[in-house]
C-alpha positions as MATLAB code, in Angstrom:
seq = 'MKNRKQLTRGNLILIILIIIIIISLIIGFYTMKNKNTKKYKAFETELKTAAENYYIIKGLGLKNGEEKKITLTALKKQKLVSNELKDKCAGYVIASSERDNYTNEYDIYYYPYIKCDNKYISPNYSEY';
ca = [
     -20.357  -47.679 -147.710;
     -18.839  -48.477 -144.411;
     -20.929  -48.617 -141.280;
     -19.019  -46.817 -138.635;
     -19.756  -47.567 -135.041;
     -19.803  -44.166 -133.521;
     -21.245  -43.067 -130.223;
     -23.708  -40.386 -131.207;
     -25.421  -37.950 -128.918;
     -28.714  -39.875 -129.276;
     -27.077  -43.180 -128.348;
     -25.421  -41.579 -125.331;
     -28.739  -40.161 -124.093;
     -30.393  -43.572 -124.556;
     -27.660  -45.326 -122.553;
     -27.939  -42.774 -119.734;
     -31.741  -43.194 -119.609;
     -31.411  -46.985 -119.410;
     -28.910  -46.681 -116.550;
     -31.214  -44.289 -114.664;
     -34.178  -46.650 -115.086;
     -32.168  -49.639 -113.813;
     -30.949  -47.689 -110.780;
     -34.503  -46.511 -110.037;
     -35.829  -50.085 -110.173;
     -33.120  -51.331 -107.820;
     -33.790  -48.536 -105.312;
     -37.543  -49.181 -105.503;
     -37.070  -52.901 -104.903;
     -34.919  -52.386 -101.796;
     -37.288  -49.752 -100.426;
     -40.241  -52.140 -100.672;
     -38.223  -54.957  -99.122;
     -37.238  -52.785  -96.134;
     -40.828  -51.626  -95.668;
     -42.065  -55.233  -95.548;
     -39.308  -56.271  -93.150;
     -40.299  -53.481  -90.759;
     -43.898  -54.705  -90.857;
     -42.840  -58.233  -89.859;
     -40.470  -56.980  -87.148;
     -43.342  -54.928  -85.679;
     -45.479  -58.073  -85.631;
     -42.714  -59.958  -83.784;
     -42.588  -57.154  -81.203;
     -46.362  -57.322  -80.772;
     -46.161  -61.088  -80.223;
     -43.501  -60.604  -77.556;
     -45.687  -58.089  -75.702;
     -48.737  -60.332  -76.079;
     -46.817  -63.277  -74.582;
     -45.742  -61.167  -71.604;
     -49.388  -60.204  -71.019;
     -50.505  -63.817  -71.507;
     -48.267  -64.965  -68.652;
     -49.600  -62.210  -66.402;
     -53.239  -62.997  -67.257;
     -52.812  -66.759  -66.831;
     -50.675  -66.367  -63.701;
     -48.123  -68.771  -65.096;
     -44.607  -69.045  -63.853;
     -41.423  -70.633  -65.045;
     -39.009  -72.627  -62.953;
     -35.375  -71.631  -63.147;
     -33.947  -72.730  -66.504;
     -37.358  -73.743  -67.896;
     -38.794  -72.847  -71.327;
     -42.397  -72.778  -72.501;
     -43.860  -72.270  -75.954;
     -46.851  -69.962  -76.433;
     -48.535  -70.358  -79.803;
     -50.024  -67.579  -81.876;
     -53.338  -69.448  -81.648;
     -53.334  -69.168  -77.835;
     -52.570  -65.454  -78.039;
     -55.380  -64.919  -80.570;
     -57.858  -66.767  -78.318;
     -57.058  -64.317  -75.537;
     -57.447  -61.443  -78.048;
     -53.932  -60.198  -77.285;
     -52.908  -59.805  -80.937;
     -54.488  -57.232  -83.242;
     -51.952  -57.001  -86.075;
     -53.204  -57.517  -89.646;
     -50.669  -60.355  -90.049;
     -52.181  -62.501  -87.286;
     -54.276  -64.490  -89.782;
     -51.622  -64.594  -92.504;
     -48.736  -65.948  -90.436;
     -47.903  -68.830  -88.149;
     -45.880  -68.231  -85.055;
     -45.031  -68.750  -81.437;
     -43.119  -67.185  -78.584;
     -40.600  -69.012  -76.432;
     -40.656  -67.848  -72.809;
     -37.390  -68.775  -71.167;
     -36.210  -68.417  -67.590;
     -32.516  -67.603  -67.897;
     -29.850  -66.788  -65.347;
     -28.162  -63.416  -65.608;
     -24.412  -63.989  -65.329;
     -23.823  -60.683  -63.543;
     -26.534  -60.872  -60.879;
     -26.954  -64.703  -60.729;
     -30.718  -64.147  -60.721;
     -33.207  -65.675  -63.120;
     -35.271  -63.471  -65.417;
     -37.885  -64.380  -68.011;
     -37.053  -63.547  -71.625;
     -39.443  -63.785  -74.562;
     -38.332  -64.749  -78.079;
     -40.932  -64.366  -80.879;
     -40.773  -66.399  -84.100;
     -43.046  -66.056  -87.135;
     -43.416  -67.573  -90.571;
     -45.432  -65.721  -93.187;
     -45.611  -67.960  -96.252;
     -42.423  -67.502  -98.260;
     -42.328  -63.761  -97.610;
     -40.693  -63.730  -94.168;
     -39.357  -66.257  -91.681;
     -37.777  -65.295  -88.362;
     -34.225  -66.499  -87.845;
     -34.213  -69.824  -85.942;
     -37.926  -70.444  -86.619;
     -38.745  -74.138  -86.228;
     -41.801  -76.098  -87.385;
     -41.593  -78.385  -84.353;
];
């Protein structure tokens, strides 16, 4: 007897089910990844706001063109950070006095950076 390789209705249903399962897994993976990324971005935003408040509370100022680093530890000591990630991540905020090219006036900008194990690292994060 010859074994014919035919595509039967059962084989077709099995192939379709496998394809649906693979697509579902891929969609689930990307959904979880986006959810986690949003959580870390929210933490970065909270750090930025905390750094702005830290400078107001401490009465600190920046000279034109100057940068200062505010650590997550300093923000936690002032109880300015309440996010659940504050104990799971390392981080800092760079406060920078930069000149606006249109108005020629200096404004202070805050740039938050975090590192949460191998799960998330802000672009341009530095250990130094």
